[in-house]
mmCIF file of C-alpha atoms and ligand atoms in Angstrom:
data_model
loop_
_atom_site.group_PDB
_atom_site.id
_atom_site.type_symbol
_atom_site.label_atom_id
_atom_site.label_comp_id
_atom_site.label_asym_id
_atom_site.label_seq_id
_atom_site.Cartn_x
_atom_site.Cartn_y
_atom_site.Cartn_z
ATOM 1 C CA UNK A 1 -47.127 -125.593 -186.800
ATOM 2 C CA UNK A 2 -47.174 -128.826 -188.617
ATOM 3 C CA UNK A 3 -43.736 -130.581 -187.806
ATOM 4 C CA UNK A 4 -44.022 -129.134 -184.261
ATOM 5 C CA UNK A 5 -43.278 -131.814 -181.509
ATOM 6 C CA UNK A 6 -43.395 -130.713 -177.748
ATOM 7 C CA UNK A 7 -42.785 -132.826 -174.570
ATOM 8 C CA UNK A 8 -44.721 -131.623 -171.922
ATOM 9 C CA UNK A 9 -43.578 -132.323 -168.011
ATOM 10 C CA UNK A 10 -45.315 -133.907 -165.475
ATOM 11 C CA UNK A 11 -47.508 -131.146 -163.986
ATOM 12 C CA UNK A 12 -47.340 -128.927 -166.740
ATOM 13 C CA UNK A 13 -49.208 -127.480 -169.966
ATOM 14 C CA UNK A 14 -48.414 -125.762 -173.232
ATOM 15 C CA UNK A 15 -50.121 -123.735 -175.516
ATOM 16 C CA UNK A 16 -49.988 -123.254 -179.603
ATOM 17 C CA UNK A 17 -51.914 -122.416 -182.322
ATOM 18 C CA UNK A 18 -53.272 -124.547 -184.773
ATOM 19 C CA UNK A 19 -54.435 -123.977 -188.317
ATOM 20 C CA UNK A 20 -56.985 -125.066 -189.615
ATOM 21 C CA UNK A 21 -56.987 -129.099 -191.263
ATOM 22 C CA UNK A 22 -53.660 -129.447 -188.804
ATOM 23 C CA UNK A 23 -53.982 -132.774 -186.714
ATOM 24 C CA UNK A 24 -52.886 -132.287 -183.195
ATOM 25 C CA UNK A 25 -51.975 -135.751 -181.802
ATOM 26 C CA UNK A 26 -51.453 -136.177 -177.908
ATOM 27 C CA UNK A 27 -49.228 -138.776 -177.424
ATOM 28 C CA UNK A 28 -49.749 -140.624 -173.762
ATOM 29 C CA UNK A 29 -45.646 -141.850 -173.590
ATOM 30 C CA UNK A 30 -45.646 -143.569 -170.287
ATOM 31 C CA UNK A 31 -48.938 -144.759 -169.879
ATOM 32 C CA UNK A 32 -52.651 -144.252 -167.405
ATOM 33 C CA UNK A 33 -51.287 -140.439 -167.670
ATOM 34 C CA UNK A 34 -54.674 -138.064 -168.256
ATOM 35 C CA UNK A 35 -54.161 -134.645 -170.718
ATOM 36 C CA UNK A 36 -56.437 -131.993 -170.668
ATOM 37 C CA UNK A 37 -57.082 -130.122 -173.709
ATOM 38 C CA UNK A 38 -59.063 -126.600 -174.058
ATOM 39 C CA UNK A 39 -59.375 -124.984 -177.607
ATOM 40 C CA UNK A 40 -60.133 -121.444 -178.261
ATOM 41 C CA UNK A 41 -61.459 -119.741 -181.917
ATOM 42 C CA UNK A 42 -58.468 -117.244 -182.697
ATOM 43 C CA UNK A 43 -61.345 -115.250 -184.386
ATOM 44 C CA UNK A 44 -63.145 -114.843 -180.969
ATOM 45 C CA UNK A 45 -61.337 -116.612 -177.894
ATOM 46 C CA UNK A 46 -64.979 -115.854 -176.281
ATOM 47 C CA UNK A 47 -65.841 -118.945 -178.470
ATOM 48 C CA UNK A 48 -64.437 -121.929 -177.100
ATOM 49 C CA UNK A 49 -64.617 -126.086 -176.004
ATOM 50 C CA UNK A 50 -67.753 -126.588 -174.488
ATOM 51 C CA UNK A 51 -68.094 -129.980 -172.438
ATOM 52 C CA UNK A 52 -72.382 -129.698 -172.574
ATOM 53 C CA UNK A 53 -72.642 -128.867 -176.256
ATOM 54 C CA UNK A 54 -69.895 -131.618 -177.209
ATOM 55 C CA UNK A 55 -71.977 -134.246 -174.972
ATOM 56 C CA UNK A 56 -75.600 -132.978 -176.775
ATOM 57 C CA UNK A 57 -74.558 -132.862 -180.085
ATOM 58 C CA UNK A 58 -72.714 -136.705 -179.804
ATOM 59 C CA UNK A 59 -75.579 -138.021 -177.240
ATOM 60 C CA UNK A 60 -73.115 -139.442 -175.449
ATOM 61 C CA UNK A 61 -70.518 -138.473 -172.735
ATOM 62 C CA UNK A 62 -67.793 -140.030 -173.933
ATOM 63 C CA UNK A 63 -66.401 -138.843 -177.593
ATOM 64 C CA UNK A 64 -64.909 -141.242 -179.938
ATOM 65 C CA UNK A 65 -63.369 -141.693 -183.536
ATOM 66 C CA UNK A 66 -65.804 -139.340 -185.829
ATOM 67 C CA UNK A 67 -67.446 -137.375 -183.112
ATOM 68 C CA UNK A 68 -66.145 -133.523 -182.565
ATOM 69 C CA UNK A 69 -65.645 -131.542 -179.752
ATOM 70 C CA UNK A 70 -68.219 -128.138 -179.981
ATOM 71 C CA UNK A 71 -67.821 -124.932 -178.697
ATOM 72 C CA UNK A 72 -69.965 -122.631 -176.349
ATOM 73 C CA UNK A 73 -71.667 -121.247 -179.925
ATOM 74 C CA UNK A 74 -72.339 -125.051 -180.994
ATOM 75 C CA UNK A 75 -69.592 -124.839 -183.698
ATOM 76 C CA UNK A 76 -67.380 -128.040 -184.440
ATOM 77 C CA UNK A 77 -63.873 -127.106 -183.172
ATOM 78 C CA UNK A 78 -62.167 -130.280 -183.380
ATOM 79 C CA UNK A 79 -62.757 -134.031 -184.998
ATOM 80 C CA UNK A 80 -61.090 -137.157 -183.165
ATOM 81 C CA UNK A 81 -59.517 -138.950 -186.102
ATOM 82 C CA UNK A 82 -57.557 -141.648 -184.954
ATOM 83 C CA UNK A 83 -57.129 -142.743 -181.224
ATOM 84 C CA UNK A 84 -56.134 -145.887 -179.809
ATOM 85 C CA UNK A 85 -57.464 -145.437 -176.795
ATOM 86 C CA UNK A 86 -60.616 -145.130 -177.095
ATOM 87 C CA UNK A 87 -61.555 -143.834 -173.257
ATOM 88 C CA UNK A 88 -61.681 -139.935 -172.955
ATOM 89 C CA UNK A 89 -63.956 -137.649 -170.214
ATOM 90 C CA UNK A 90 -66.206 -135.116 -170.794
ATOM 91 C CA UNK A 91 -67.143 -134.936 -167.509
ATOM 92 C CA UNK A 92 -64.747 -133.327 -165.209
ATOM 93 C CA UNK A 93 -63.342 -129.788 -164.874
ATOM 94 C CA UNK A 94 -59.615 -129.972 -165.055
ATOM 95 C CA UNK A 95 -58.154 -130.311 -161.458
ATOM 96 C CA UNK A 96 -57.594 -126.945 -159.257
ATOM 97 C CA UNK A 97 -55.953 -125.168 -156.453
ATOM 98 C CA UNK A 98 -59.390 -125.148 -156.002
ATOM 99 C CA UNK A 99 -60.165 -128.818 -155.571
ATOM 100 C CA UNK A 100 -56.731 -129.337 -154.169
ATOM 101 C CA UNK A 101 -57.692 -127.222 -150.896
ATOM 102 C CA UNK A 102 -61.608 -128.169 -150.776
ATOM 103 C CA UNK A 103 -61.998 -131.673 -151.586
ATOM 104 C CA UNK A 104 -58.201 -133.185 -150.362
ATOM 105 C CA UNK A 105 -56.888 -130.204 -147.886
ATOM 106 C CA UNK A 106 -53.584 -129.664 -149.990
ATOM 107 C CA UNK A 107 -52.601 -126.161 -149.697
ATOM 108 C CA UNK A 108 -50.800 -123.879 -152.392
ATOM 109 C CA UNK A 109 -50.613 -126.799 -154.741
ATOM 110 C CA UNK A 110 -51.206 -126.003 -158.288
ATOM 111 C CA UNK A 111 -53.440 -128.037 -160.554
ATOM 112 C CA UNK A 112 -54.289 -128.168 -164.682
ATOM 113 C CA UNK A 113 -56.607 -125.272 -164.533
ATOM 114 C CA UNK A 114 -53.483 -123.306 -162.961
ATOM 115 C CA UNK A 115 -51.407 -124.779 -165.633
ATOM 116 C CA UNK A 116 -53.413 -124.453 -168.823
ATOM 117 C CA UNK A 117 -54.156 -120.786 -167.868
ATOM 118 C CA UNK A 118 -50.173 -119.852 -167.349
ATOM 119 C CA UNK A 119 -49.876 -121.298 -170.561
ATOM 120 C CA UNK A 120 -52.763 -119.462 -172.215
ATOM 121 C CA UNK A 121 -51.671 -115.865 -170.735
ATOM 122 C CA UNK A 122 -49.692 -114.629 -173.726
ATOM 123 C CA UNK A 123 -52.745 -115.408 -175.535
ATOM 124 C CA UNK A 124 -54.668 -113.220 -173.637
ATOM 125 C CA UNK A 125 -57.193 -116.064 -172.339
ATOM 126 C CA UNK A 126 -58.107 -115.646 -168.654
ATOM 127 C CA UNK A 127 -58.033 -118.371 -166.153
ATOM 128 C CA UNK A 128 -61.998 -117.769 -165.863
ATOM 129 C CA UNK A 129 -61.920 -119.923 -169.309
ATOM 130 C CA UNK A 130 -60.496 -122.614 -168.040
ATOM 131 C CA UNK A 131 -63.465 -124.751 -167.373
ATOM 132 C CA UNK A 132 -64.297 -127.431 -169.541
ATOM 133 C CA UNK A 133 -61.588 -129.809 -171.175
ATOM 134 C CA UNK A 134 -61.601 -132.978 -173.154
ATOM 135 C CA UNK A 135 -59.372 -135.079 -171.006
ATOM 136 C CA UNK A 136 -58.143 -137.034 -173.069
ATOM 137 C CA UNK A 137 -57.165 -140.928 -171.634
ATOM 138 C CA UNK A 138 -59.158 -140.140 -168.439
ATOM 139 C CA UNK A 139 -61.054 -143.136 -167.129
ATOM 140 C CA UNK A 140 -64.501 -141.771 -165.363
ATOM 141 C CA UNK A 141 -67.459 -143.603 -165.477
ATOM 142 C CA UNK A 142 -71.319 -142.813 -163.988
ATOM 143 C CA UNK A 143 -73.137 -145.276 -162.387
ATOM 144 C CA UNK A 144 -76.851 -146.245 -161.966
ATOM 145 C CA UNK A 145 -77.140 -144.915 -158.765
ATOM 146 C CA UNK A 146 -75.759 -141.510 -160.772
ATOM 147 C CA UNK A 147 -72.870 -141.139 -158.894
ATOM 148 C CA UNK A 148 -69.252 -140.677 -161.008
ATOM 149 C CA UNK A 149 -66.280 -142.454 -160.437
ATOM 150 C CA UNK A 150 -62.773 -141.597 -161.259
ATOM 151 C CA UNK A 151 -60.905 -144.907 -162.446
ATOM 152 C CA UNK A 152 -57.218 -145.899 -163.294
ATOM 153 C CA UNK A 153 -56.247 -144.877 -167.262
ATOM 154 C CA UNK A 154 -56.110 -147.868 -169.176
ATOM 155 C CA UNK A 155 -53.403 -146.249 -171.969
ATOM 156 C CA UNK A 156 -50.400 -147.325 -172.367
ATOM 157 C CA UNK A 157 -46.806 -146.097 -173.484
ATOM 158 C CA UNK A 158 -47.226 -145.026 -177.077
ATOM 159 C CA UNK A 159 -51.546 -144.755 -177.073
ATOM 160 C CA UNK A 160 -52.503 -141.135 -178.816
ATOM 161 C CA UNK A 161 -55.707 -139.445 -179.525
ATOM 162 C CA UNK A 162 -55.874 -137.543 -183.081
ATOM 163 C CA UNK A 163 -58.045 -134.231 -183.169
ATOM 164 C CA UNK A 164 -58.412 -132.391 -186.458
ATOM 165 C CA UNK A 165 -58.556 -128.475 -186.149
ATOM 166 C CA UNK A 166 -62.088 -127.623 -187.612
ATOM 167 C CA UNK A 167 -61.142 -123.674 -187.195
ATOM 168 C CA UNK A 168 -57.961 -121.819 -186.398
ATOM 169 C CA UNK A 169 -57.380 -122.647 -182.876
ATOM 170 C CA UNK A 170 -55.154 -121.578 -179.744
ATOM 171 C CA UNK A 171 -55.400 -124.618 -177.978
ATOM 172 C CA UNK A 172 -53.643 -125.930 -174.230
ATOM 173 C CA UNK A 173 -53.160 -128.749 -173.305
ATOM 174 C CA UNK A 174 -51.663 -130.172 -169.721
ATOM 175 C CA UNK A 175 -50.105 -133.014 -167.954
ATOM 176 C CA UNK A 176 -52.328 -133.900 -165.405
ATOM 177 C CA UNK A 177 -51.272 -132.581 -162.436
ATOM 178 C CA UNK A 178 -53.824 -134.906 -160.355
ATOM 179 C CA UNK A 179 -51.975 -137.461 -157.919
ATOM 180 C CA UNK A 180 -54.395 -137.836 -155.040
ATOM 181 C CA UNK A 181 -56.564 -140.076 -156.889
ATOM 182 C CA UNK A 182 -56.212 -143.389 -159.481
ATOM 183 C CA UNK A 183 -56.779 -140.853 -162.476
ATOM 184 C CA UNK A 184 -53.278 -140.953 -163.593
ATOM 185 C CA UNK A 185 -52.268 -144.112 -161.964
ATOM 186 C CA UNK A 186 -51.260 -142.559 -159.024
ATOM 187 C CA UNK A 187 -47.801 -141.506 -160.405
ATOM 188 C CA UNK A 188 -47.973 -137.928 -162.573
ATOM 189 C CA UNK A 189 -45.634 -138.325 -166.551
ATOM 190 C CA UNK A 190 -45.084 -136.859 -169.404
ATOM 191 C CA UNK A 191 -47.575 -136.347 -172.332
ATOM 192 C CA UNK A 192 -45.843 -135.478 -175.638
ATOM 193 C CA UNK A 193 -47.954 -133.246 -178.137
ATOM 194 C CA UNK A 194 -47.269 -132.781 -182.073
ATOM 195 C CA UNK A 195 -48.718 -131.562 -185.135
ATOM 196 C CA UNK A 196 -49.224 -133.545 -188.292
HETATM 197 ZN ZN1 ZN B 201 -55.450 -132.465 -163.906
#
């Protein structure tokens, strides 16, 4: 895949394989837009990104340069090499149809999980996967009280996030879709994804 270069919409995900050593970079183009990545093991898509091993293994919730993201078998999946960003969640489930409805009252509105699993159906990865990304640019802190707040990205046009494939991988990754809240600045973009 190396040499592949994608533009994803506003509201929208894609899916692709990587190899091995590739280095998938997500590219925030406009700026305070969130991606969510999820990353499968082609050798057993039952093994996959796990938000609560990633945050053990680093003892911290919030990856950086040098950490990796772990799966649900406490494997290394991915590496962040480069980002200059520097803010990333490993908090939050991508947003839903689900949260959509229950939290906000929006009806038959589509969110990441929705899109991330469309994209990962030819793969053969059900939507019941979707769970846990890395959202990559997504500004959420947690207070003393304990409480979590969703805040306004601080990327701009241009910031990326480099992850190194630690296995072969079928990974997704979306556009947030989220626009009832600061997380992508209140105004859903683009997110352009490529392989080095
Ligand atoms: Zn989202």
């Amino acid at each position: 895949m190396s040499g592949f270069w994608t533009e994803i919409p506003p509201k929208a995900a894609r899916a692709l394989r990587l190899t091995r050593g590739e280095v998938l970079r997500i590219t925030d183009i406009e700026g305070q837009q969130v991606a969510d990545l999820v990353a499968f093991d082609v050798a057993d898509p039952d093994e996959y990104l796990s938000q609560g091993f990633t945050r053990s293994n680093n003892q911290k919730v919030m990856p950086e340069v040098g950490d990796q993201l772990y799966s649900n078998l406490d494997k290394p999946l991915l590496t962040i090499v480069e980002d200059t960003v520097g803010v990333h969640d490993m908090l939050f489930p991508p947003c839903s149809r689900y949260l959509r409805e229950h939290r906000f009252g929006i009806k038959n509105e589509t969110g990441c999980r929705e899109h991330l699993a469309a994209a990962l159906e030819p793969y053969g990865i059900g939507s019941e996967r979707v769970t846990d990304p890395f959202n990559a640019f997504m500004n959420a802190r947690v207070s003393e009280d304990g409480t979590m707040e969703v805040m306004e990205a601080t990327s701009r046009p241009g910031d990326y996030v480099d992850l190194r494939a630690e296995a072969d991988l079928i990974v997704a990754v979306s556009a947030c879709a989220s626009d009832f809240d600061a997380c992508n600045g209140w105004t859903c973009t683009a997110i352009g994804l490529s392989v080095l």
